[in-house]
Coordinates of C-alpha atoms and ligand atoms in Angstrom, one line a residue:
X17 CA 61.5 3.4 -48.5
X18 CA 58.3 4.3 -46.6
X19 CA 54.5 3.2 -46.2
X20 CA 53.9 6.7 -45.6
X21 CA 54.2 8.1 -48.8
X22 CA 51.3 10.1 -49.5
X23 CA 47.9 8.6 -51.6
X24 CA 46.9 10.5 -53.6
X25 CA 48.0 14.3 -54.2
X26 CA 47.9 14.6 -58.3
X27 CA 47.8 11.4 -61.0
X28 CA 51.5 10.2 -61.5
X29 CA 53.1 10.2 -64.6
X30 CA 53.9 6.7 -63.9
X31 CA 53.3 4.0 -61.4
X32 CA 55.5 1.3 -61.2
X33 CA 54.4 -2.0 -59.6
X34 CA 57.6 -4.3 -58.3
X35 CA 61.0 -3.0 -56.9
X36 CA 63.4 -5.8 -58.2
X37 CA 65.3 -5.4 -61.1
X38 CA 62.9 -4.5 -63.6
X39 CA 61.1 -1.9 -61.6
X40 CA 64.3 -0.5 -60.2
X41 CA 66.0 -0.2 -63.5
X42 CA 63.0 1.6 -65.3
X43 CA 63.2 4.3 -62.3
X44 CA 67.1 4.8 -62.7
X45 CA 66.4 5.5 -66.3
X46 CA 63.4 7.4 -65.3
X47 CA 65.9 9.7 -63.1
X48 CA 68.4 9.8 -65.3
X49 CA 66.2 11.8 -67.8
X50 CA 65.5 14.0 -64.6
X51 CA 62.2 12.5 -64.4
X52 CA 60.6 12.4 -60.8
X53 CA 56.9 11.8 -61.3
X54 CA 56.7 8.0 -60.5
X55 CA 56.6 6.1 -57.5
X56 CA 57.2 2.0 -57.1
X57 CA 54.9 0.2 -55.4
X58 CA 56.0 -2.5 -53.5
X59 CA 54.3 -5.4 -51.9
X60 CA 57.5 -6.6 -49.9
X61 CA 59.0 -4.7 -46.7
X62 CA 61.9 -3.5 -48.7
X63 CA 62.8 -3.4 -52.7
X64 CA 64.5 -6.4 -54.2
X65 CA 62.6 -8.9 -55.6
X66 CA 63.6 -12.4 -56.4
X67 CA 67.1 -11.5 -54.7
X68 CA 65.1 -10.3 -51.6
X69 CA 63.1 -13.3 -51.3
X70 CA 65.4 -16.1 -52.3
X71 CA 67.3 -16.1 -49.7
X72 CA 68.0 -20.1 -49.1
X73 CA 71.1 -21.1 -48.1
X74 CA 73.6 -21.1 -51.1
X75 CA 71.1 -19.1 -53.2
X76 CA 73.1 -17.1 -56.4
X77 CA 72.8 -16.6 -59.8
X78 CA 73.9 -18.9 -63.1
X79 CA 74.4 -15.9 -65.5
X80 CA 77.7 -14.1 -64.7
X81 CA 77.6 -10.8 -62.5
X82 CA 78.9 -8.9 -65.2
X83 CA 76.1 -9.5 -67.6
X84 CA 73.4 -10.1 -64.5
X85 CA 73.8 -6.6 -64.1
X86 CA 72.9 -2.8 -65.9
X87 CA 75.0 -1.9 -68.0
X88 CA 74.1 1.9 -67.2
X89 CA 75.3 0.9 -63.5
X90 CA 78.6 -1.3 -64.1
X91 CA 79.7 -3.4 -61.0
X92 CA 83.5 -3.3 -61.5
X93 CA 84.9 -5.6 -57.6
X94 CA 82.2 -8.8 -58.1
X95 CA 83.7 -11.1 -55.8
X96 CA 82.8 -14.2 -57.7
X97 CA 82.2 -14.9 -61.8
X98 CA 78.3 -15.7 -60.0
X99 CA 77.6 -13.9 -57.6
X100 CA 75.7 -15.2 -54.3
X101 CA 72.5 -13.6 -53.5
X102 CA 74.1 -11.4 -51.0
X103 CA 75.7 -9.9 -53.2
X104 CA 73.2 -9.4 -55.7
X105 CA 71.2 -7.5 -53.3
X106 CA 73.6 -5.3 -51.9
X107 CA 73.9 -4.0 -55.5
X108 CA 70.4 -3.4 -55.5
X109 CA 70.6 -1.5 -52.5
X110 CA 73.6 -0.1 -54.2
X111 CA 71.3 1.2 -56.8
X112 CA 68.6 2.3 -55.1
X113 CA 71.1 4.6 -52.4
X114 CA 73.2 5.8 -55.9
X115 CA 69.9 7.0 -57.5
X116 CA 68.4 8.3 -54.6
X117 CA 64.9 5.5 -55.2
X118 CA 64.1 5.3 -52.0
X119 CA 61.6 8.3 -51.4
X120 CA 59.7 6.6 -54.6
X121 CA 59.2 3.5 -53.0
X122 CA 56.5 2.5 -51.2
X123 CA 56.8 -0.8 -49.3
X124 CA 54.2 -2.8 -47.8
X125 CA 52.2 -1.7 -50.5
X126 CA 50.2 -4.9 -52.5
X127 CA 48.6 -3.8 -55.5
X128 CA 44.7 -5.7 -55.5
X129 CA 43.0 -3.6 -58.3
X130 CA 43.6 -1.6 -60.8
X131 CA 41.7 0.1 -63.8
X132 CA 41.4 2.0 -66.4
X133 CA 39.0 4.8 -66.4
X134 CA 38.7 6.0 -69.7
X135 CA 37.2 9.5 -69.8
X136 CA 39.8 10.4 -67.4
X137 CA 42.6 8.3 -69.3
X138 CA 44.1 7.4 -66.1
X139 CA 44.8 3.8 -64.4
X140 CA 42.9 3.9 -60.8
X141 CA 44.8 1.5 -58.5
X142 CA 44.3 0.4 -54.8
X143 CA 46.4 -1.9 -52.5
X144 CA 45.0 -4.4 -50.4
X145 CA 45.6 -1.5 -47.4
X146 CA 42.9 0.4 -48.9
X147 CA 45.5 3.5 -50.4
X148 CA 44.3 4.5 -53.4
X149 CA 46.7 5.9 -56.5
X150 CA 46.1 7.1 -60.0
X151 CA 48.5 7.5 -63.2
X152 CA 48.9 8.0 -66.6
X153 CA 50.8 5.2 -67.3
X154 CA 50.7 1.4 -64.9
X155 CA 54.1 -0.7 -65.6
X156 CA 53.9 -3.8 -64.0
X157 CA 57.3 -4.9 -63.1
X158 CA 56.8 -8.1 -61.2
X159 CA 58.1 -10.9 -63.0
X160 CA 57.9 -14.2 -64.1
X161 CA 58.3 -15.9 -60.5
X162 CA 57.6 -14.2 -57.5
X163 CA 54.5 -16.9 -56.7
X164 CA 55.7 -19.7 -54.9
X165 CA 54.3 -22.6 -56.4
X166 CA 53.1 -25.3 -53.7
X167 CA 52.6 -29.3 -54.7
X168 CA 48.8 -30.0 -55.0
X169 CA 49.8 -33.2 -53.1
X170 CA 47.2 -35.0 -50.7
X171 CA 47.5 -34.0 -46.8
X172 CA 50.4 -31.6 -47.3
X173 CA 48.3 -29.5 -44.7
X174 CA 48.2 -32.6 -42.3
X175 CA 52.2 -32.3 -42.0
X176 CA 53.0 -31.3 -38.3
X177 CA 56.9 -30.2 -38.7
X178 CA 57.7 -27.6 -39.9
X179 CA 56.9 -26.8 -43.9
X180 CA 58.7 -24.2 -46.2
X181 CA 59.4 -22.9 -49.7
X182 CA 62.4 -22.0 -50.8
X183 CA 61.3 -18.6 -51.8
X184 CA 60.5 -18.1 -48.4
X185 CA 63.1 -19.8 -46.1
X186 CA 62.4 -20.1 -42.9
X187 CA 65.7 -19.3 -41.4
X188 CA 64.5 -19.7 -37.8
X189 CA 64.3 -23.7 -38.5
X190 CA 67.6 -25.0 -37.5
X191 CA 68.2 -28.5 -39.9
X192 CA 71.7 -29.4 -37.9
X193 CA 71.0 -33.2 -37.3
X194 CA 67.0 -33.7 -38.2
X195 CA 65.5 -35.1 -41.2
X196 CA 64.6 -33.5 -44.3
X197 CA 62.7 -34.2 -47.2
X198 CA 63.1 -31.4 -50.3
X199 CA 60.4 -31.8 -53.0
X200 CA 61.5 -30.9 -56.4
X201 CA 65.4 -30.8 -58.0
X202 CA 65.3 -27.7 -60.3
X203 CA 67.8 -24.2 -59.9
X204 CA 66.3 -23.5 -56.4
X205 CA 66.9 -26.9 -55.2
X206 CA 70.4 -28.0 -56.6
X207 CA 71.7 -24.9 -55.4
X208 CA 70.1 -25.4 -51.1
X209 CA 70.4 -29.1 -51.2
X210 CA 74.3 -29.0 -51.5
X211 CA 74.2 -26.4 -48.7
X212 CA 72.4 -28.3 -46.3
X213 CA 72.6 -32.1 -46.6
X214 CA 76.2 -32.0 -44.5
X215 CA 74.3 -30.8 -41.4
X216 CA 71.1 -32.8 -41.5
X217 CA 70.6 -36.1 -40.1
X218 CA 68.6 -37.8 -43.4
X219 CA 68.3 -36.1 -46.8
X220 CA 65.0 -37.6 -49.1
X221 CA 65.2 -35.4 -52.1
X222 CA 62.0 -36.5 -53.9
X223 CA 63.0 -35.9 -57.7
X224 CA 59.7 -36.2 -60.3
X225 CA 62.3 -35.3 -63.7
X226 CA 66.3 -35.5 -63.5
X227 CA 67.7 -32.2 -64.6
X228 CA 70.8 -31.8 -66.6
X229 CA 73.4 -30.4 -64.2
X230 CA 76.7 -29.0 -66.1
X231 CA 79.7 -28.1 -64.4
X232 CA 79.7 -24.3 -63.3
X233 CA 82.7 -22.5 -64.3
X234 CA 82.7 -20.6 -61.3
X235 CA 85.6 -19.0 -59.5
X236 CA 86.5 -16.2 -57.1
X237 CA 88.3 -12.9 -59.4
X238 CA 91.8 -12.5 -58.4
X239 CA 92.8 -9.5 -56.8
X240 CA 94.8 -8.6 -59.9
X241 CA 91.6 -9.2 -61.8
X242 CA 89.8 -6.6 -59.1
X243 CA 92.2 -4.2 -59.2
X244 CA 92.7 -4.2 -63.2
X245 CA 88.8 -3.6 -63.3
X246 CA 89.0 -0.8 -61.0
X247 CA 91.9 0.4 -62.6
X248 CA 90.3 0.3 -66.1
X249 CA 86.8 -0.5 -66.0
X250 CA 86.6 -1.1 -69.8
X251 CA 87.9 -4.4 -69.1
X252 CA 84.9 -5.2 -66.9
X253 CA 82.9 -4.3 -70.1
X254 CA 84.8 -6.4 -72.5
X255 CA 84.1 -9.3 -69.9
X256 CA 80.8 -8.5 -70.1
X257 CA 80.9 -8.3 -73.9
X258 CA 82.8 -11.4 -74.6
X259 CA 79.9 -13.4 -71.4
X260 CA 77.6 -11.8 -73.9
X261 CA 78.3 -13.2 -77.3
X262 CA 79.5 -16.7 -75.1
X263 CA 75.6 -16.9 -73.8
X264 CA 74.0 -15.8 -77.2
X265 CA 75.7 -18.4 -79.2
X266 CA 74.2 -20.8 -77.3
X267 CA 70.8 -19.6 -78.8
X268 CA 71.5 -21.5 -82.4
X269 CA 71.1 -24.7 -80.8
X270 CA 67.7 -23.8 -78.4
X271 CA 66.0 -22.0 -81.2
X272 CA 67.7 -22.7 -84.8
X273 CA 69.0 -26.4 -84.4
X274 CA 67.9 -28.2 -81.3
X275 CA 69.9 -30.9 -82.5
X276 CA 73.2 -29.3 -81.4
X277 CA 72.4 -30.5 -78.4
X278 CA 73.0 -33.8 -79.0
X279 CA 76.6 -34.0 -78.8
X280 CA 76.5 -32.4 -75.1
X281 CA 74.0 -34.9 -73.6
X282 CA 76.8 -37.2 -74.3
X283 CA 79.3 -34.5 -72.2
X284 CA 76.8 -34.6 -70.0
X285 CA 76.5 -38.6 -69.3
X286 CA 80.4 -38.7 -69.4
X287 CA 80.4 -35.9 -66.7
X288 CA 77.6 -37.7 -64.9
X289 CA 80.0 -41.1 -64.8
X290 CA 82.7 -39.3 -63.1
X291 CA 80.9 -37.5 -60.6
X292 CA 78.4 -40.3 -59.7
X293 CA 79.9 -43.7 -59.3
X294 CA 77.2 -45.6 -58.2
X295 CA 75.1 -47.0 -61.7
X296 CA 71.5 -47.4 -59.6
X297 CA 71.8 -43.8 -58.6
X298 CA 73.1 -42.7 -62.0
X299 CA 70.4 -43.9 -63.7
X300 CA 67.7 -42.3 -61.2
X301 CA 69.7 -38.8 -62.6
X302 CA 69.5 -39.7 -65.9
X303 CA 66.9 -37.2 -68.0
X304 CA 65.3 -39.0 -70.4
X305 CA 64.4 -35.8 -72.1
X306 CA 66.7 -33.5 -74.7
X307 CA 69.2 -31.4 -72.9
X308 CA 68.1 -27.6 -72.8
X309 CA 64.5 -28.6 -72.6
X310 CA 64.1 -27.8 -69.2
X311 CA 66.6 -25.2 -67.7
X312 CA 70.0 -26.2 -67.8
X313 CA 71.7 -26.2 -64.7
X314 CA 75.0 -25.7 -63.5
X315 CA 76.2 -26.9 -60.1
X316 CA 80.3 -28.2 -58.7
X317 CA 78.3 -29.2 -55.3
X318 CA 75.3 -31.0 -56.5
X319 CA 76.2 -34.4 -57.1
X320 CA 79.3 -34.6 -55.0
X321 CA 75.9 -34.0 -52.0
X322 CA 73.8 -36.7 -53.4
X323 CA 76.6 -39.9 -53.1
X324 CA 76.7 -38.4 -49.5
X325 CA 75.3 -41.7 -47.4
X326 CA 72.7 -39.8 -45.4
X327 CA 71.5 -38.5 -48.8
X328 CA 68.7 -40.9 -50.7
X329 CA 67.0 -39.9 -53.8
X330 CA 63.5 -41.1 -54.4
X331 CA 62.4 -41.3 -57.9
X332 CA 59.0 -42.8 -56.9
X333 CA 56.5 -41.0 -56.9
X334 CA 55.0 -39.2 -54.0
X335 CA 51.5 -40.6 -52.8
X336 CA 50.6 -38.5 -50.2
X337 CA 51.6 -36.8 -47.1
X338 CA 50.8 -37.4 -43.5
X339 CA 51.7 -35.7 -40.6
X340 CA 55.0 -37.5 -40.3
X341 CA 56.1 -37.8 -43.5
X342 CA 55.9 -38.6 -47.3
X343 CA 54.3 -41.7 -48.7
X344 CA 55.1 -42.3 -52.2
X345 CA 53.6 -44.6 -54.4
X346 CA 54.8 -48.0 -53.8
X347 CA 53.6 -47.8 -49.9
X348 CA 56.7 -46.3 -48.4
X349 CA 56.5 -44.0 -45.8
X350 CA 59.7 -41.4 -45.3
X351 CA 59.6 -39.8 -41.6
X352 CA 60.6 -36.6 -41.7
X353 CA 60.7 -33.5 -39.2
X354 CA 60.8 -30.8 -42.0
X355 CA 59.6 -30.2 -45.7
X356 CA 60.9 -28.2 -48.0
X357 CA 59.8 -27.1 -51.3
X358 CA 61.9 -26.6 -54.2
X359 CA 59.1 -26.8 -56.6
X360 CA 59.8 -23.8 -58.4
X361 CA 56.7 -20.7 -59.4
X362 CA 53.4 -20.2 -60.8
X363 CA 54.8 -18.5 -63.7
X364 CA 52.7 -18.5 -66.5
X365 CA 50.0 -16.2 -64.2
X366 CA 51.3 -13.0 -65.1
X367 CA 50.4 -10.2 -63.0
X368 CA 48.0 -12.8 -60.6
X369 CA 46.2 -12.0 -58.3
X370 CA 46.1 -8.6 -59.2
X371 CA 42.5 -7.8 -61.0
X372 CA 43.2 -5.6 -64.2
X373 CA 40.7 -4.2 -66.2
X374 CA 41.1 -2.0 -69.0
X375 CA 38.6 -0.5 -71.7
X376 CA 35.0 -1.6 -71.2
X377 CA 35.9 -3.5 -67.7
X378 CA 37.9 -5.8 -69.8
X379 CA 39.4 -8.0 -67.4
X380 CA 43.2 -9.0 -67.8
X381 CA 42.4 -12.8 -66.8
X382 CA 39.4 -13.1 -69.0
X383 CA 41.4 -11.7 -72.1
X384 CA 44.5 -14.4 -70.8
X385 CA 42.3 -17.4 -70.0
X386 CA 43.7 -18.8 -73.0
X387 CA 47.1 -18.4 -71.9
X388 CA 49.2 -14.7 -71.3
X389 CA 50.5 -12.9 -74.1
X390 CA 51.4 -9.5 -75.1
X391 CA 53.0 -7.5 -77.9
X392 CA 56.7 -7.9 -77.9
X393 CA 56.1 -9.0 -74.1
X394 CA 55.2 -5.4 -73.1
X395 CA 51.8 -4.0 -74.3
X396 CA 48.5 -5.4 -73.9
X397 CA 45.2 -5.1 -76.5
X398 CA 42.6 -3.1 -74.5
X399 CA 45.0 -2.2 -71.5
X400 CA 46.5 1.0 -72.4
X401 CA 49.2 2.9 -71.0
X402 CA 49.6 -0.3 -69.7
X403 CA 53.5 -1.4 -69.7
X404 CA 54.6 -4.8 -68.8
X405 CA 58.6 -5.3 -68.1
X406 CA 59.8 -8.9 -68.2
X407 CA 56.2 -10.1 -69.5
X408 CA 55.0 -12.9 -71.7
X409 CA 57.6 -14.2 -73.9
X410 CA 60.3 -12.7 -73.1
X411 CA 62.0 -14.9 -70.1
X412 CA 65.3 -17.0 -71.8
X413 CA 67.3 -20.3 -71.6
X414 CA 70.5 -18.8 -73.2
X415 CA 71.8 -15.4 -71.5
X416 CA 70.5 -13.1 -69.3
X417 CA 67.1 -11.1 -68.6
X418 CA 68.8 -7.9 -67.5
X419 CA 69.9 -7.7 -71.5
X420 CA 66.0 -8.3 -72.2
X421 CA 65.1 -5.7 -69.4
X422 CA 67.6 -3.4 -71.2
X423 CA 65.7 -3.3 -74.3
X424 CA 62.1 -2.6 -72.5
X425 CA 63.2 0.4 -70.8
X426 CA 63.8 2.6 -74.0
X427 CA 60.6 1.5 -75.8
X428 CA 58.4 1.7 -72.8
X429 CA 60.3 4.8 -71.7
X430 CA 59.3 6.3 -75.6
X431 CA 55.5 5.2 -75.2
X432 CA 55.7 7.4 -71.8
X433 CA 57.5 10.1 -73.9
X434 CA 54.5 10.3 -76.6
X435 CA 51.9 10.6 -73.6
X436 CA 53.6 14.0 -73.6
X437 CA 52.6 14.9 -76.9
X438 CA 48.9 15.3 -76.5
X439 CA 48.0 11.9 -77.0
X440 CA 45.8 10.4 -74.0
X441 CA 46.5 7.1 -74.2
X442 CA 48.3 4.1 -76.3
X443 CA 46.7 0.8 -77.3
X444 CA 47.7 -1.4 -79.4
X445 CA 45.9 -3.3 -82.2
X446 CA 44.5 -6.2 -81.9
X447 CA 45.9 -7.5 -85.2
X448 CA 49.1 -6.8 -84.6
X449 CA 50.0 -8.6 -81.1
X450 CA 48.0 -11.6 -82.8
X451 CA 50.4 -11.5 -85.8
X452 CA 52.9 -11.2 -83.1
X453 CA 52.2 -13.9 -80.7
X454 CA 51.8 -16.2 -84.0
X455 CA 55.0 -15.7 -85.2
X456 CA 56.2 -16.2 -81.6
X457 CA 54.4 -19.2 -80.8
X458 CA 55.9 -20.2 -84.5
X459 CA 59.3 -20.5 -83.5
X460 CA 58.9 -21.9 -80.3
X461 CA 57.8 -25.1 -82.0
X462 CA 61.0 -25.0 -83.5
X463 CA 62.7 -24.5 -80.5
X464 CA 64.7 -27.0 -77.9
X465 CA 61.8 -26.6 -75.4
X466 CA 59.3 -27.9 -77.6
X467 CA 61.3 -31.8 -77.9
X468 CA 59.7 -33.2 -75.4
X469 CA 59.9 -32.8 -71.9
X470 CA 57.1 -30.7 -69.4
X471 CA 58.9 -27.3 -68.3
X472 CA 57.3 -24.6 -66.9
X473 CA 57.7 -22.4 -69.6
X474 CA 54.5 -23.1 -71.0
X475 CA 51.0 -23.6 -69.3
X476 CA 48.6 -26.2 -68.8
X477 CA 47.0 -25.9 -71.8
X478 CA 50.6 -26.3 -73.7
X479 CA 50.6 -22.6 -74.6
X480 CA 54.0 -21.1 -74.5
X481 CA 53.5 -17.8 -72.3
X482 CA 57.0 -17.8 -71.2
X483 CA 59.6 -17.5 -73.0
X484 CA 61.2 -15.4 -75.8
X485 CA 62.2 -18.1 -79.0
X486 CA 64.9 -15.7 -80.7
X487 CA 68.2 -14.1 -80.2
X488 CA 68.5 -11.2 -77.7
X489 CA 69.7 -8.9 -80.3
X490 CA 66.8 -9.7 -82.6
X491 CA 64.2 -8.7 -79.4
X492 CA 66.5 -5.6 -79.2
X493 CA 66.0 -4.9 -82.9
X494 CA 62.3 -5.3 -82.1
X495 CA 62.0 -3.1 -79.7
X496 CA 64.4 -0.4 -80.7
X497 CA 61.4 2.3 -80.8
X498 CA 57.5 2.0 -80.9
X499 CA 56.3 1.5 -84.5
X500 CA 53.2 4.1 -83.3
X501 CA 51.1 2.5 -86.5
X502 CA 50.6 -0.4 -84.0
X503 CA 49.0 1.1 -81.5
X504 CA 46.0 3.3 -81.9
X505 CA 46.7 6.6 -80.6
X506 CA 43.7 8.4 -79.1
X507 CA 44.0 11.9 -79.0
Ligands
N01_605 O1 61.7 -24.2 -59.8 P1 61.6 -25.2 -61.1 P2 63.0 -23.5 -59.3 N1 55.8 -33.3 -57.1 O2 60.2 -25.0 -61.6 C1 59.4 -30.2 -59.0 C2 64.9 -19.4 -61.8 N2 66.0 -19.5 -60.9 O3 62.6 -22.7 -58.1 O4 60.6 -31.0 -63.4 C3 57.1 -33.5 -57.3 O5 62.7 -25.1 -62.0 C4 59.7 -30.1 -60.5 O6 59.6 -31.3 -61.1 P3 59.3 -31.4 -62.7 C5 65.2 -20.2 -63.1 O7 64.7 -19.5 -64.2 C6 67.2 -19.0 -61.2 O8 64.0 -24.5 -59.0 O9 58.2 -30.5 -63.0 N3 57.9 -32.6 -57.8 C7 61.0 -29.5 -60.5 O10 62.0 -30.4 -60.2 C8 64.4 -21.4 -62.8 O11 64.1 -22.1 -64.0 C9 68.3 -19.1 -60.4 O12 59.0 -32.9 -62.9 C10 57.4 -31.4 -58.1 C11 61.0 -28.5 -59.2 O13 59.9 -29.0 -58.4 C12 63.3 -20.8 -62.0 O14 63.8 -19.8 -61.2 C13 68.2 -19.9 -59.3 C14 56.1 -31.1 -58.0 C15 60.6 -27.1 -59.6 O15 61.7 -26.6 -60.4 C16 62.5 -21.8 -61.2 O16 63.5 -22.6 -60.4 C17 67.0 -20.5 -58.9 C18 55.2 -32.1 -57.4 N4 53.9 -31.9 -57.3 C19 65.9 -20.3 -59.8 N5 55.9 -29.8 -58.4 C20 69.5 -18.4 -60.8 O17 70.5 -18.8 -60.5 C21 57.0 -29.4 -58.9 N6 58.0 -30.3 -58.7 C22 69.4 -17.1 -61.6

């Protein structure tokens, strides 16, 4: 990985922006087909993404290692069932070094603009350090949530300790004895919170919506287990097999019949009841909401930290913030010397703050100000040769994104192929990602996340930008190879 890569010698074949999983998979396929004209641009010092930055103490993943992983790149000694974040990045690193990614990566490397310039049918893009690349083909590969999302509270500036997201822990700030207040109780939080309320002095975790938090059937492999997945690593793939059709059957009841669920909120209250003894404080974690609405989480430490005495969850409302504390609504003011915030991403602006513009200076943000949305997640009306990985639509409640990821890199990989065959550049019609984002938008209103609850899967307008409303298999079907009568191939 360098910042010295040169600018500009000849137009790329392709120019990837993001170096976390999506960007680093595409390139492994990329090499694998012996293909060498790309490079990843990355805004971060080094490649990782969300495993690089979420780094907060007892940070790891609630899809199991074997299917949070490629399948073209099979992990056989994962030390746990869910791997911790270290882990998880030191098989990225693991990719990058078995692939040999690193002279295609350019860190420090924030892409500001980029456009298409039509005559010459490439995509002109600059960072925000002035380089300047072109390419026949842009794939953004950033994500859903890499933008820490920051309360729009009153005085959250005027705070004098010290303030942090969880996406960017500050690991310099020792918490041993001082007190903490954590804003928000979502994946982030319920997996720090645990982590650090033992050492602080006072714990306020200021919870807006209780979240459903399941038992995690985590454990560490045996070393028979490790040694029989070295020893035959088709077992690690019929783990990964059997984790697969596990996760998908859970789609039936978040997209066929949200009422499924029913039967495990009651699972849930009777696991609730043993874990939290005291009924005030049960009821404050009570959702009022359908389970699966918002993200189900899984957690063995999570309650067992909040009955903890130095722990107090505050279900009022917060006010404000001074430079002391928090203030919620009934008058209350919590002193505090640091604030953390679990409060999650801006996730439905894809591809923000970039500026995009495609044919005719169309601007990405003006043709999204209704909300994001893209055929089958990846292609974009007016933005050819334009590939996004992990884009609207296609982020999931029931299994895992690397299996969604999976299915993007052969379709985007067979638009790249046709840019090879004399055609200058792909767009696709207009009619046909509307037909598509109907029929998506369709069966989200079908779906678990549409019973009643606010989630961040959709945006402020109520549009649903983020997530995929159908089995993974189906969006595999989907994307199996272009239909090129979608697009309208310019010669
Ligand atoms: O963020 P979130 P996250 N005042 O948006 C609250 C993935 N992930 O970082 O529910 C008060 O889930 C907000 O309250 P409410 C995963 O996909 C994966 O935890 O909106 N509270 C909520 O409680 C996940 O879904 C792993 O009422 C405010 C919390 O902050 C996604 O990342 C691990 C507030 C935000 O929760 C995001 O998770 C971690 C305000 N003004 C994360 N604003 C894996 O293990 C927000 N909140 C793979």
């Amino acid at each position: 990985m360098n910042n010295n890569t040169p600018e500009q010698q000849a137009p790329l074949r392709v120019l990837i922006i993001g170096s976390g999983f999506a960007g680093l998979g595409l390139a492994m396929r990329l090499r694998q087909r012996g293909e060498d004209d790309f490079l990843i641009l990355e805004k971060g010092g080094e490649p990782g993404g969300t495993w690089r930055d979420n780094d907060y103490p007892g940070a790891a993943c609630d899809v199991p290692s074997h299917l949070y992983s490629f399948s073209f790149e099979p992990k056989t000694d994962w030390t746990r069932r869910y791997a911790p974040q270290a882990e998880i990045f030191a098989y990225v690193r693991q990719c990058i070094a078995r692939h040999d990614l690193a002279p295609r990566i350019r860190c420090y490397s924030e892409v500001a603009e980029a456009w298409f310039d039509e005559p010459a049918a490439l995509w002109r893009v600059t960072t925000t350090d002035g380089a300047s690349f072109s390419a026949r083909a842009l794939v953004s590969a950033c994500g859903q949530l890499n933008r820490p999302l920051y309360p729009n509270i009153p005085g959250l500036e005027r705070f004098a300790g010290a303030s942090f997201h969880s996406a960017r822990w500050r690991h310099d700030v020792d918490l041993a004895g001082k007190r903490v207040a954590v804003i928000g109780t979502g994946a982030s939080a319920i997996q720090f919170v645990p982590q650090i309320a033992a050492k602080v002095s006072k714990l306020h975790l200021f919870q807006r919506t209780p979240a459903y938090v399941l038992p995690k059937p985590d454990r560490a492999y045996s070393r028979f287990e490790l040694a029989l997945m070295q020893r035959w690593p088709w077992t690690q793939k019929l783990d990964r097999a059997w984790q697969y059709l596990f996760h998908e059957a859970r789609g039936v009841a978040f997209f066929l019949l949200p009422a499924l669920m029913k039967p495990y909120r009651q699972l849930f209250l009777r696991h609730l009841a043993r874990e939290v003894a005291d009924p005030v404080l049960r009821a404050k974690l009570t959702p009022d909401y359908p389970l699966g609405c918002k993200r189900i989480l899984i957690s063995n430490d999570y309650y067992p930290a909040l009955v903890q005495p130095q722990v107090e969850v505050v279900g009022e409302a917060i006010r404000e913030v001074t430079e002391r504390g928090i203030v919620t609504a009934d008058g209350v003011e919590r002193e505090v010397d640091v604030l953390i915030h679990g409060t999650g991403f801006a996730a439905s602006d894809f591809l923000a703050p970039m500026q995009i513009r495609g044919l005719g200076g169309l601007d990405l943000n003006q043709a999204w100000q209704d909300g994001a949305e893209a055929y089958k997640g990846i292609s974009v009306t007016g933005f050819p040769n334009l590939f996004i990985l992990y884009g609207p639509n296609t982020n999931l409640g029931h299994n895992s994104i690397i299996y969604m990821l999976e299915s993007q890199f052969p379709y985007v990989l067979d638009c790249l192929a046709k840019l090879e065959e004399g055609v200058r550049y792909l767009d696709v019609r207009q009619p046909v990602q509307a037909a598509w984002n109907r029929r998506v938008q369709q069966a989200i209103e079908r779906s678990v996340w549409e019973q009643g609850c606010s989630n961040w899967y959709k945006n402020a307008a109520g549009k649903h930008t983020n997530n995929w409303s159908g089995f993974t298999f189906s969006y595999r079907r989907h994307t199996r190879r272009p239909q090129w009568s979608d697009y309208d191939l310019v010669r």
